[in-house]
Coordinates of C-alpha atoms and ligand atoms in Angstrom, one line a residue:
M1 CA -52.2 -20.1 20.3
G2 CA -53.5 -18.9 17.2
T3 CA -52.7 -15.2 18.2
V4 CA -49.0 -15.7 18.6
E5 CA -48.4 -17.8 15.5
P6 CA -47.2 -14.7 13.3
Q7 CA -44.5 -14.0 16.0
V8 CA -43.3 -17.5 16.0
A9 CA -42.9 -17.6 12.5
A10 CA -41.1 -14.3 12.3
D11 CA -38.8 -15.6 15.2
A12 CA -38.2 -18.8 13.1
Q13 CA -37.3 -16.8 9.9
A14 CA -34.9 -14.5 12.1
A15 CA -33.4 -17.7 13.6
V16 CA -31.8 -18.6 10.2
T17 CA -29.2 -16.8 8.3
D18 CA -27.5 -17.7 5.2
G19 CA -24.0 -17.4 3.3
F20 CA -24.9 -14.0 1.7
Q21 CA -25.9 -12.5 4.8
L22 CA -22.6 -13.8 6.8
V23 CA -20.4 -12.6 4.0
I24 CA -22.3 -9.0 4.5
D25 CA -21.9 -9.3 8.2
A26 CA -18.4 -10.1 8.3
L27 CA -17.4 -7.4 6.1
K28 CA -19.6 -4.7 7.9
L29 CA -18.4 -6.0 11.4
N30 CA -15.0 -5.1 10.2
G31 CA -15.8 -1.7 9.2
I32 CA -15.7 -2.2 5.3
D33 CA -18.4 0.0 3.7
T34 CA -17.6 -0.1 0.1
I35 CA -17.6 -2.8 -2.6
Y36 CA -16.0 -2.2 -6.1
G37 CA -17.3 -4.9 -8.5
L38 CA -19.5 -6.4 -11.0
P39 CA -22.6 -8.6 -11.0
G40 CA -23.4 -11.8 -12.2
I41 CA -23.9 -15.5 -11.4
P42 CA -23.3 -16.4 -8.5
I43 CA -22.9 -13.1 -6.8
T44 CA -25.6 -10.8 -8.2
D45 CA -27.8 -11.4 -5.1
L46 CA -24.7 -10.7 -2.8
T47 CA -24.5 -7.1 -4.6
R48 CA -28.3 -6.7 -4.1
R49 CA -28.3 -7.5 -0.5
A50 CA -25.1 -5.8 0.4
Q51 CA -26.6 -2.5 -1.1
A52 CA -29.8 -3.2 0.8
E53 CA -27.9 -3.5 4.0
G54 CA -26.0 -0.2 3.5
L55 CA -22.8 -1.1 2.1
R56 CA -22.0 1.1 -1.0
V57 CA -21.7 -1.2 -3.8
L58 CA -20.1 0.5 -7.0
A59 CA -20.7 -1.1 -10.1
F60 CA -18.1 -1.2 -12.8
R61 CA -18.2 -1.9 -16.7
H62 CA -15.1 -4.3 -16.4
E63 CA -13.8 -5.9 -13.4
Q64 CA -10.2 -4.7 -14.0
N65 CA -11.2 -1.2 -13.1
A66 CA -13.3 -2.3 -10.1
G67 CA -10.2 -4.2 -9.1
Y68 CA -7.9 -1.1 -9.4
A69 CA -10.3 1.2 -7.7
A70 CA -10.4 -1.5 -4.9
S71 CA -6.6 -1.6 -4.8
I72 CA -6.0 2.2 -4.5
A73 CA -8.9 2.4 -2.0
G74 CA -6.8 0.2 0.2
F75 CA -3.6 2.5 -0.2
L76 CA -5.6 5.7 0.6
T77 CA -7.4 4.1 3.8
Q78 CA -5.3 1.3 5.3
K79 CA -8.6 -0.7 5.1
P80 CA -8.5 -3.7 2.6
G81 CA -10.3 -2.8 -0.6
I82 CA -12.9 -5.2 -1.8
C83 CA -13.4 -6.0 -5.3
L84 CA -16.2 -8.6 -6.2
T85 CA -16.3 -10.7 -9.4
V86 CA -18.1 -13.4 -11.0
S87 CA -16.6 -16.8 -11.7
A88 CA -13.8 -17.6 -14.2
P89 CA -13.6 -14.7 -16.8
G90 CA -15.0 -12.1 -14.2
F91 CA -12.2 -13.3 -11.8
L92 CA -9.6 -13.2 -14.5
N93 CA -10.5 -9.7 -15.4
G94 CA -10.1 -8.8 -11.6
L95 CA -6.8 -10.8 -11.3
N96 CA -4.6 -8.2 -12.9
A97 CA -5.7 -5.7 -10.4
L98 CA -4.9 -8.2 -7.6
A99 CA -1.5 -9.0 -8.8
H100 CA -0.9 -5.1 -9.0
A101 CA -2.1 -4.8 -5.3
T102 CA 0.6 -7.5 -4.3
T103 CA 3.2 -5.9 -6.2
N104 CA 2.5 -2.5 -4.9
C105 CA 2.0 -3.4 -1.6
F106 CA -1.8 -2.4 -1.4
P107 CA -4.2 -4.0 0.8
M108 CA -6.8 -5.6 -1.2
I109 CA -9.3 -8.4 -1.3
L110 CA -10.3 -9.9 -4.3
I111 CA -13.7 -11.8 -3.4
S112 CA -14.8 -14.0 -6.4
G113 CA -17.9 -16.3 -6.8
S114 CA -16.8 -19.6 -8.5
S115 CA -18.4 -22.8 -9.6
E116 CA -19.2 -26.1 -8.0
R117 CA -16.2 -27.6 -6.4
E118 CA -16.9 -31.4 -7.4
I119 CA -17.6 -30.5 -11.1
V120 CA -14.5 -27.9 -11.3
D121 CA -12.1 -30.6 -9.6
L122 CA -13.4 -33.4 -11.9
Q123 CA -13.1 -31.0 -14.7
Q124 CA -16.7 -32.0 -16.1
G125 CA -17.2 -28.9 -17.9
D126 CA -19.2 -26.6 -15.3
Y127 CA -20.6 -23.1 -16.2
E128 CA -17.7 -20.9 -15.8
E129 CA -15.4 -23.6 -14.7
M130 CA -11.9 -22.8 -13.3
D131 CA -9.6 -23.6 -10.4
Q132 CA -9.5 -20.2 -9.3
L133 CA -7.7 -20.6 -6.1
A134 CA -4.7 -22.3 -7.6
I135 CA -4.6 -19.4 -10.3
A136 CA -4.8 -16.7 -7.9
R137 CA -2.3 -18.1 -5.1
P138 CA 1.1 -17.1 -7.0
L139 CA -0.2 -13.7 -7.6
A140 CA -1.4 -12.9 -4.1
K141 CA -0.1 -12.3 -0.8
A142 CA -2.3 -15.1 0.5
A143 CA -5.6 -17.0 -0.9
F144 CA -8.2 -18.8 0.9
R145 CA -11.4 -20.7 0.2
V146 CA -14.5 -21.0 2.1
L147 CA -16.6 -24.3 1.7
H148 CA -19.1 -24.0 4.7
A149 CA -21.3 -20.9 5.8
E150 CA -19.9 -21.3 9.3
D151 CA -16.3 -20.8 8.1
I152 CA -17.1 -17.4 6.6
G153 CA -16.2 -15.4 9.3
V154 CA -12.8 -17.1 9.9
G155 CA -12.2 -16.7 5.9
V156 CA -13.1 -12.8 5.9
A157 CA -10.8 -12.3 9.2
R158 CA -7.9 -14.3 7.6
A159 CA -8.3 -12.3 4.3
I160 CA -8.3 -9.0 6.2
R161 CA -5.5 -9.9 8.4
A162 CA -3.3 -11.1 5.7
A163 CA -4.0 -8.1 3.4
L164 CA -3.3 -5.4 6.1
S165 CA -0.7 -7.0 8.3
G166 CA 3.0 -6.7 7.8
R167 CA 3.6 -5.5 4.1
P168 CA 0.2 -5.2 2.8
G169 CA -1.0 -6.9 -0.4
G170 CA -3.6 -8.4 -2.5
V171 CA -5.5 -11.3 -1.0
Y172 CA -7.9 -13.7 -2.8
L173 CA -11.0 -15.0 -1.3
D174 CA -12.6 -17.8 -3.1
L175 CA -16.4 -18.3 -2.5
P176 CA -18.1 -21.3 -4.3
A177 CA -21.6 -20.9 -5.5
K178 CA -23.0 -23.4 -3.2
L179 CA -21.7 -21.5 -0.2
F180 CA -24.2 -18.4 -0.3
A181 CA -27.4 -20.4 -0.1
Q182 CA -26.3 -22.7 2.9
S183 CA -28.5 -21.9 5.9
L184 CA -27.1 -21.7 9.5
D185 CA -28.8 -20.7 12.8
A186 CA -28.5 -17.3 13.0
A187 CA -27.1 -17.3 16.6
A188 CA -24.4 -19.7 15.4
G189 CA -23.8 -17.5 12.5
R190 CA -23.4 -14.4 14.7
R191 CA -20.9 -16.4 16.9
S192 CA -19.0 -17.7 14.0
L193 CA -18.0 -14.0 12.9
I194 CA -14.6 -12.4 13.9
K195 CA -14.2 -8.8 14.2
V196 CA -10.5 -8.6 13.6
V197 CA -8.5 -6.9 16.4
D198 CA -5.4 -4.8 15.6
P199 CA -5.2 -6.0 12.1
A200 CA -2.0 -4.2 11.5
P201 CA 0.0 -4.5 14.5
K202 CA 2.7 -2.1 15.1
Q203 CA 6.3 -3.4 14.6
I204 CA 8.5 -1.6 16.6
P205 CA 12.2 -1.7 15.5
A206 CA 15.0 -2.9 17.6
P207 CA 16.7 -0.2 19.3
D208 CA 20.4 -1.4 18.0
A209 CA 19.0 -1.2 14.3
V210 CA 17.9 2.3 15.1
Q211 CA 21.2 3.2 16.6
R212 CA 23.2 1.7 13.7
A213 CA 21.2 3.8 11.3
L214 CA 21.7 6.9 13.4
A215 CA 25.1 6.5 13.6
L216 CA 25.7 6.2 9.7
L217 CA 23.6 9.5 9.4
K218 CA 26.0 11.1 11.7
G219 CA 28.9 10.1 9.9
A220 CA 27.5 11.3 6.4
T221 CA 28.8 14.4 4.6
R222 CA 26.4 14.0 1.6
P223 CA 23.2 12.3 3.0
L224 CA 19.9 12.0 1.0
I225 CA 16.7 10.6 2.1
V226 CA 14.5 8.8 -0.4
L227 CA 10.6 8.5 0.5
G228 CA 8.6 5.8 -1.3
K229 CA 5.2 5.1 -1.5
G230 CA 5.3 2.7 1.7
A231 CA 6.1 6.2 3.4
A232 CA 3.1 7.7 1.9
Y233 CA 0.8 4.4 2.8
A234 CA 2.0 4.6 6.6
Q235 CA 0.4 8.0 7.1
A236 CA 3.1 8.8 9.6
D237 CA 3.3 12.2 7.8
A238 CA 4.2 14.4 11.0
E239 CA 7.0 12.2 12.1
I240 CA 8.3 11.8 8.5
R241 CA 8.3 15.9 8.2
A242 CA 9.7 16.4 11.6
L243 CA 12.7 13.8 10.6
V244 CA 13.5 15.7 7.4
E245 CA 13.3 18.9 8.9
R246 CA 15.1 18.3 11.8
T247 CA 18.2 16.6 10.2
G248 CA 18.0 18.9 7.5
I249 CA 18.8 16.2 5.0
P250 CA 17.7 16.7 1.3
Y251 CA 15.0 14.2 0.2
L252 CA 14.0 12.9 -2.9
P253 CA 10.2 11.7 -3.2
M254 CA 9.2 8.7 -5.4
S255 CA 6.3 9.3 -7.4
M256 CA 3.4 8.5 -5.0
A257 CA 5.4 10.0 -2.1
K258 CA 5.3 13.3 -3.8
G259 CA 3.5 15.7 -1.6
L260 CA 4.5 13.9 1.8
L261 CA 6.3 17.2 2.1
P262 CA 5.2 20.0 -0.4
D263 CA 7.3 19.4 -3.4
T264 CA 8.1 23.0 -3.2
H265 CA 9.9 22.3 0.3
E266 CA 13.4 23.7 0.1
Q267 CA 14.9 20.5 1.0
C268 CA 13.2 18.8 -1.8
A269 CA 16.1 17.6 -4.2
S270 CA 13.6 16.3 -7.2
A271 CA 14.9 18.8 -9.4
A272 CA 18.5 17.8 -8.9
R273 CA 17.7 14.1 -8.9
S274 CA 20.5 13.2 -11.4
F275 CA 22.8 15.1 -9.3
V276 CA 22.1 13.9 -5.7
L277 CA 21.7 10.2 -6.7
P278 CA 25.4 9.7 -7.8
A279 CA 27.0 12.3 -5.2
A280 CA 25.4 11.2 -2.1
D281 CA 27.3 9.0 0.5
V282 CA 24.5 8.0 2.7
V283 CA 21.2 7.1 1.6
M284 CA 18.3 6.7 3.9
L285 CA 15.4 4.8 2.2
V286 CA 12.0 5.2 3.9
G287 CA 9.3 2.8 2.5
A288 CA 11.0 3.0 -1.0
R289 CA 12.5 -0.5 -2.6
L290 CA 15.9 -0.3 -4.7
N291 CA 13.9 -1.8 -7.6
W292 CA 14.2 -0.5 -11.2
L293 CA 12.4 2.7 -10.6
L294 CA 15.7 3.5 -8.4
S295 CA 17.9 1.7 -11.0
H296 CA 18.6 -1.2 -8.5
G297 CA 20.6 1.2 -6.1
K298 CA 23.6 0.8 -8.6
G299 CA 24.9 1.5 -12.0
K300 CA 25.6 4.9 -13.9
T301 CA 22.6 6.7 -12.0
W302 CA 24.5 6.1 -8.6
G303 CA 27.8 7.0 -9.7
G304 CA 29.2 3.4 -10.5
K305 CA 31.2 3.1 -13.4
G306 CA 29.4 0.2 -15.3
H307 CA 25.7 -0.6 -15.3
K308 CA 25.8 -2.9 -12.5
D309 CA 28.5 -1.5 -10.5
W310 CA 28.0 0.0 -7.0
G311 CA 28.1 3.7 -6.8
G312 CA 30.0 3.4 -3.2
Q313 CA 27.0 4.9 -1.2
K314 CA 26.1 3.2 2.1
F315 CA 22.3 2.6 2.5
I316 CA 20.1 2.8 5.5
Q317 CA 16.6 1.2 4.7
V318 CA 13.5 1.6 6.8
D319 CA 10.8 -1.2 5.9
I320 CA 8.4 -3.1 7.3
S321 CA 9.6 -6.3 5.6
P322 CA 12.5 -8.0 7.0
Q323 CA 13.4 -9.6 3.6
E324 CA 13.9 -6.5 1.5
A325 CA 17.2 -5.3 2.7
D326 CA 20.0 -6.6 0.3
S327 CA 17.6 -7.2 -2.6
N328 CA 19.9 -5.4 -4.9
V329 CA 22.9 -3.9 -3.0
R330 CA 24.2 -4.3 0.5
I331 CA 22.2 -2.2 3.0
D332 CA 24.3 -1.3 5.9
A333 CA 21.8 -0.4 8.5
P334 CA 18.4 -2.3 8.0
V335 CA 15.7 -0.6 10.1
V336 CA 12.7 -3.0 10.0
G337 CA 9.2 -2.1 11.7
D338 CA 6.4 -0.1 10.6
I339 CA 7.5 3.3 9.2
G340 CA 5.6 5.5 12.0
S341 CA 7.4 3.5 14.9
C342 CA 10.7 3.5 12.9
I343 CA 10.7 7.3 12.2
A344 CA 9.5 8.1 15.9
A345 CA 12.3 6.0 17.0
M346 CA 14.9 7.5 15.3
L347 CA 13.5 11.0 16.1
A348 CA 14.0 10.1 19.8
G349 CA 17.4 9.0 19.3
L350 CA 18.5 11.9 17.1
G351 CA 19.7 14.1 19.8
N352 CA 21.7 17.2 18.2
L353 CA 22.7 15.5 14.9
P354 CA 24.6 18.5 13.1
K355 CA 23.2 19.8 9.9
P356 CA 24.6 18.4 6.6
P357 CA 27.8 20.2 5.5
A358 CA 26.8 23.5 3.7
D359 CA 28.8 22.7 0.4
W360 CA 26.5 19.5 -0.1
L361 CA 23.0 22.0 0.4
T362 CA 24.5 24.7 -1.6
A363 CA 25.6 22.4 -4.6
I364 CA 22.1 20.9 -4.5
H365 CA 20.7 24.1 -4.2
D366 CA 22.5 25.6 -7.2
K367 CA 21.8 22.6 -9.4
K368 CA 17.8 22.9 -8.6
T369 CA 18.0 26.6 -9.2
A370 CA 19.7 26.2 -12.5
N371 CA 17.0 23.3 -13.6
V372 CA 14.1 25.0 -12.4
A373 CA 15.0 28.2 -14.3
R374 CA 15.7 26.0 -17.7
M375 CA 12.2 24.4 -17.0
A376 CA 10.4 27.8 -16.5
E377 CA 11.9 28.8 -19.7
T378 CA 10.4 25.7 -21.5
L379 CA 7.0 26.2 -19.7
A380 CA 6.6 29.9 -20.6
K381 CA 6.7 28.9 -24.3
N382 CA 3.3 29.0 -26.0
P383 CA 3.8 26.8 -29.1
S384 CA 1.1 26.0 -31.5
P385 CA -0.1 23.1 -31.5
M386 CA 0.1 22.7 -27.6
N387 CA 2.8 20.4 -26.3
F388 CA 3.2 18.6 -23.2
H389 CA 5.1 21.5 -21.5
S390 CA 2.4 24.2 -22.4
A391 CA -0.5 22.1 -21.4
L392 CA 1.2 20.8 -18.3
A393 CA 1.9 24.6 -17.0
V394 CA -1.6 25.0 -17.0
V395 CA -2.4 21.6 -15.0
R396 CA 0.4 22.9 -12.5
D397 CA -1.3 26.1 -11.7
V398 CA -4.7 24.5 -11.2
V399 CA -3.1 22.0 -8.8
R400 CA -1.2 24.6 -7.0
S401 CA -4.8 26.4 -6.5
N402 CA -6.6 23.1 -5.4
P403 CA -4.0 21.5 -3.3
D404 CA -6.8 19.1 -1.9
A405 CA -7.8 17.7 -5.2
M406 CA -6.5 14.0 -5.9
F407 CA -4.3 13.4 -8.8
V408 CA -4.3 10.5 -11.1
N409 CA -1.7 10.1 -13.6
E410 CA -0.9 7.5 -16.2
G411 CA 0.7 7.4 -20.0
A412 CA 4.3 7.3 -20.9
N413 CA 5.2 10.9 -21.8
A414 CA 1.8 12.0 -20.2
L415 CA 3.3 10.3 -17.1
D416 CA 6.9 11.6 -17.0
F417 CA 6.3 15.2 -18.0
T418 CA 3.6 15.4 -15.4
R419 CA 5.4 13.7 -12.6
S420 CA 8.1 16.2 -13.0
I421 CA 6.3 19.5 -13.8
V422 CA 3.0 19.2 -11.8
D423 CA 3.9 19.6 -7.8
M424 CA 1.9 18.0 -5.3
Y425 CA 1.5 19.9 -1.8
K426 CA -0.1 17.2 0.4
P427 CA 0.3 13.6 1.3
R428 CA -1.4 10.6 -0.8
K429 CA -2.7 13.2 -3.5
R430 CA -0.9 11.8 -6.5
I431 CA -1.7 8.2 -7.3
D432 CA -0.4 6.4 -10.7
V433 CA 0.9 3.6 -12.6
G434 CA 3.2 2.4 -9.9
T435 CA 5.8 -0.1 -9.5
W436 CA 4.8 -1.7 -13.0
G437 CA 4.2 1.2 -14.8
V438 CA 0.7 -0.4 -15.7
M439 CA -1.7 1.3 -18.1
G440 CA -5.3 1.1 -17.1
V441 CA -5.4 2.2 -13.6
G442 CA -6.9 5.9 -14.5
M443 CA -10.6 5.5 -14.3
G444 CA -10.9 2.9 -11.6
Y445 CA -8.4 5.2 -9.5
C446 CA -10.7 8.2 -10.0
V447 CA -13.9 6.4 -8.9
A448 CA -12.2 5.2 -5.8
A449 CA -10.4 8.7 -5.2
A450 CA -13.5 10.4 -5.2
V451 CA -15.5 7.9 -3.4
V452 CA -13.0 7.5 -0.7
T453 CA -11.3 11.2 0.0
R454 CA -14.9 13.1 -1.1
Q455 CA -12.4 15.5 -2.7
Q456 CA -12.2 16.5 -6.4
V457 CA -10.3 14.3 -8.6
I458 CA -7.9 15.6 -11.4
A459 CA -6.7 12.7 -13.9
V460 CA -4.1 13.3 -16.6
E461 CA -4.1 10.6 -19.1
G462 CA -2.3 9.8 -22.1
D463 CA -4.7 9.0 -25.1
S464 CA -3.5 5.3 -25.2
A465 CA -3.6 5.2 -21.3
F466 CA -7.2 6.4 -21.1
G467 CA -8.1 3.8 -23.7
F468 CA -7.5 1.0 -21.1
S469 CA -10.5 2.0 -18.8
G470 CA -12.3 4.8 -21.1
M471 CA -15.7 3.2 -20.7
E472 CA -15.9 3.9 -17.0
V473 CA -16.8 7.4 -17.7
E474 CA -20.3 5.9 -17.6
T475 CA -19.5 5.0 -14.1
L476 CA -18.2 8.5 -13.4
C477 CA -21.3 10.0 -14.8
R478 CA -23.7 7.3 -13.1
Y479 CA -22.4 8.1 -9.6
N480 CA -22.0 11.7 -10.6
L481 CA -18.5 12.1 -9.4
P482 CA -16.5 15.1 -9.4
V483 CA -13.6 14.0 -11.7
C484 CA -12.1 15.9 -14.4
V485 CA -10.1 13.8 -16.9
V486 CA -7.5 15.8 -19.0
I487 CA -6.2 13.7 -22.0
L488 CA -2.9 14.8 -23.5
N489 CA -3.9 13.5 -27.1
N490 CA -0.8 13.0 -28.9
N491 CA -2.8 10.6 -31.6
G492 CA -1.0 7.5 -30.2
V493 CA 1.4 5.6 -28.0
Y494 CA 4.4 7.9 -27.3
K495 CA 3.9 9.8 -30.6
G496 CA 1.2 9.8 -33.3
T497 CA 3.7 10.0 -36.3
D498 CA 4.8 6.5 -36.8
V499 CA 4.4 5.1 -40.5
N500 CA 4.1 1.5 -41.8
P501 CA 7.0 1.4 -44.3
R502 CA 4.9 -1.1 -46.1
G503 CA 1.5 1.1 -46.4
G504 CA -1.7 -0.4 -45.6
D505 CA -2.5 -0.5 -41.8
V506 CA -1.5 2.4 -39.9
A507 CA 1.7 1.8 -37.6
P508 CA 1.1 -0.1 -34.2
T509 CA 1.4 2.9 -32.2
V510 CA -0.8 5.1 -33.9
F511 CA -4.6 5.8 -33.4
V512 CA -7.1 7.9 -35.4
K513 CA -6.1 11.3 -35.6
D514 CA -7.9 13.9 -33.7
A515 CA -10.1 11.4 -32.0
R516 CA -12.7 13.2 -30.3
Y517 CA -12.7 11.5 -26.8
E518 CA -14.9 14.3 -25.1
K519 CA -17.9 13.0 -26.8
L520 CA -17.7 9.7 -24.8
M521 CA -18.4 11.9 -21.6
E522 CA -21.0 13.7 -23.5
A523 CA -22.7 10.4 -24.3
F524 CA -23.2 9.7 -20.6
G525 CA -24.3 13.2 -19.5
G526 CA -20.9 14.5 -18.7
V527 CA -19.2 17.8 -19.7
G528 CA -16.9 17.3 -22.9
V529 CA -14.4 19.9 -23.7
Y530 CA -12.2 20.0 -26.8
A531 CA -8.9 22.2 -26.1
T532 CA -6.5 23.2 -28.5
T533 CA -4.9 26.1 -26.4
P534 CA -3.7 26.4 -22.8
A535 CA -6.3 29.0 -22.2
E536 CA -9.3 26.6 -23.2
L537 CA -7.5 23.8 -21.0
R538 CA -7.4 26.3 -18.3
K539 CA -10.9 27.3 -18.6
G540 CA -12.1 23.7 -18.9
M541 CA -10.4 22.5 -15.9
E542 CA -11.5 25.6 -13.8
D543 CA -15.2 25.0 -14.7
A544 CA -14.9 21.6 -13.8
L545 CA -13.7 22.0 -10.7
R546 CA -16.3 24.8 -10.0
S547 CA -19.4 22.7 -11.3
R548 CA -17.9 19.5 -9.8
K549 CA -19.5 17.7 -12.9
P550 CA -17.8 14.7 -14.5
T551 CA -15.7 16.4 -17.3
L552 CA -13.6 15.3 -20.1
I553 CA -11.0 17.6 -21.5
N554 CA -9.6 16.5 -24.6
A555 CA -6.3 18.4 -24.7
M556 CA -4.8 18.0 -28.3
I557 CA -1.0 18.0 -28.0
D558 CA 1.5 18.2 -30.9
E559 CA 2.0 14.6 -32.2
T560 CA 5.5 14.7 -32.6
A561 CA 6.2 16.0 -29.1
G562 CA 6.8 12.6 -27.2
T563 CA 9.8 10.2 -27.1
E564 CA 9.7 6.5 -27.3
S565 CA 8.7 5.2 -23.8
G566 CA 8.8 8.1 -22.3
R567 CA 11.9 8.6 -19.7
I568 CA 12.7 4.9 -19.9
T569 CA 13.6 4.5 -23.4
S570 CA 16.8 2.7 -22.2
L571 CA 14.7 -0.1 -21.0
N572 CA 13.2 -0.8 -24.5
P573 CA 15.5 -3.2 -26.6
S574 CA 14.7 -2.2 -30.0
A575 CA 14.8 1.7 -29.5
K576 CA 18.3 1.0 -28.2
K577 CA 19.4 -0.2 -31.7
K578 CA 18.1 3.0 -33.5
Ligands
TPP1 C1 -1.0 -2.9 -19.3 C2 0.1 -2.2 -20.1 N1 -0.1 -2.4 -21.4 C3 0.9 -1.8 -22.1 C4 1.9 -1.1 -21.7 C5 3.1 -0.3 -22.6 N2 2.9 0.9 -22.5 C6 3.6 1.6 -21.9 S1 3.0 3.3 -21.8 C7 1.9 3.2 -23.1 C8 1.0 4.2 -23.6 C9 1.7 5.3 -23.9 O1 0.9 6.0 -24.8 P1 0.1 7.1 -24.0 O2 -0.9 6.9 -22.8 O3 -0.8 8.0 -25.1 O4 1.1 8.4 -23.4 P2 2.1 9.2 -24.3 O5 3.5 8.9 -24.1 O6 1.7 9.2 -25.9 O7 1.8 10.6 -24.0 C10 1.8 1.7 -23.4 C11 1.0 0.9 -24.1 C12 1.9 -0.9 -20.2 N3 2.5 -0.1 -19.6 N4 0.9 -1.6 -19.6
MG2 MG1 -0.2 9.3 -26.4

């Protein structure tokens, strides 16, 4: 008997599992390999044990950045990005990113530890007490809480399905502290786990909906296709390209759909946007919503008389959500289904659709040529100090030479000028502020982009935008990620020239002049570059891409160069009065 005892003890140990282990097992079983988070009570051991079990656990300096990383990882991979936070304050820090994921339709799961239910519910003042589930629910596509270890498998499965199926979004999963230490018979634990089968089922469009859409296209004389980030998410790149090229219809990519076809494609109408929107007669939206970014499909942008008037276009809307149609204007032909299936069905039914009339294509071509020539002239100038254009001419060249690099972008002028000047050549390379125009996604996006794509990352950041996540340069250095951050530094929000009429404090839009952001990167062992000319900027970027070292280039821009709110001055009530 004595000789078998150690074996019995080992078996007995192995025969028991716990909440920590079941969370890890459930994630791994579903192919999740990375957690973006920040440790503390009650999830510190979860981060340790996850790492010991081979998950990649990336620790951030602030949960918001971990959350943004998880959200964009979801966009890039079609797997839910996992953000892991501690209770109350950590949870709240992560919540912004959860709401961002829901708004942008990115699959993400915010997993947060929480305090003891019975104390929280009686409001007896627990450590980090908060009713997190109730707070997360309105900001998430779905929200769940698990109280018993044997339900962890179901909780994780439900979260994954909710995040990925239909229109993706942010999901909250609440795991109270007591859950982690609960033990369970190991075999029962294994049986309780669920490997989610087909988490994002195809949704095939109805044939009559496809026919209705094709009939509209056939009758169009000035057709236009608008590609949104839903089209980019769908990873139906070949089908989308085939539809655009077989129909010969000009297309406009929304910001994160840039590169779905190369921006230099002859059918790309970006350089003639303000011409094609009001002039088009049939517009096919593919994974693009008619929200503020498309002026709600009406008003002067679309040729309407007043700011709410319909411009007369007929709309086809290809979208996974049946509720999206008619959100702002009438949709004459909704095609509901996943983008890949919808585009495939349209291709199958296309027959020999005639190419759009030559006068439409010629008019667009002429507008484009004129605008591109005008822009080329501006870009060729070499003013001192540098301005957005002379700096971005460099970025444009570097991106053209490195089309596989991921491209992160945030700011106001730093966003708007970059979007229109820097061409993208491949799908899902450009990731930016998204639906809300939110500042703060920068460094979180950089970490996730580097980790999930294993490509180099270039980030173009306004100096204000960078500040929201700037401390994560330590994270870039800690994980030695090949990220080159370029700050277009104009000493402030929009500009660095505002003056407080009363004297005293500087104006609210103004920062320390000539701030040396590059030293922040040097503090953690990365490369810092101070660039006052396009040549210095170019050398800094090329060195960074060659060395793959985390690099921050502080590109000094004329502080008078920006405009209030960049391209969206009209949305700013006080600016209008000026
Ligand atoms: C979370 C959040 N806070 C505030 C804003 C308002 N906002 C819009 S752009 C911007 C910063 C613009 O300055 P910068 O990034 O330096 O770009 P610039 O126009 O100077 O190039 C701010 C604060 C926002 N969009 N998101
Ligand atoms: Mg600025």
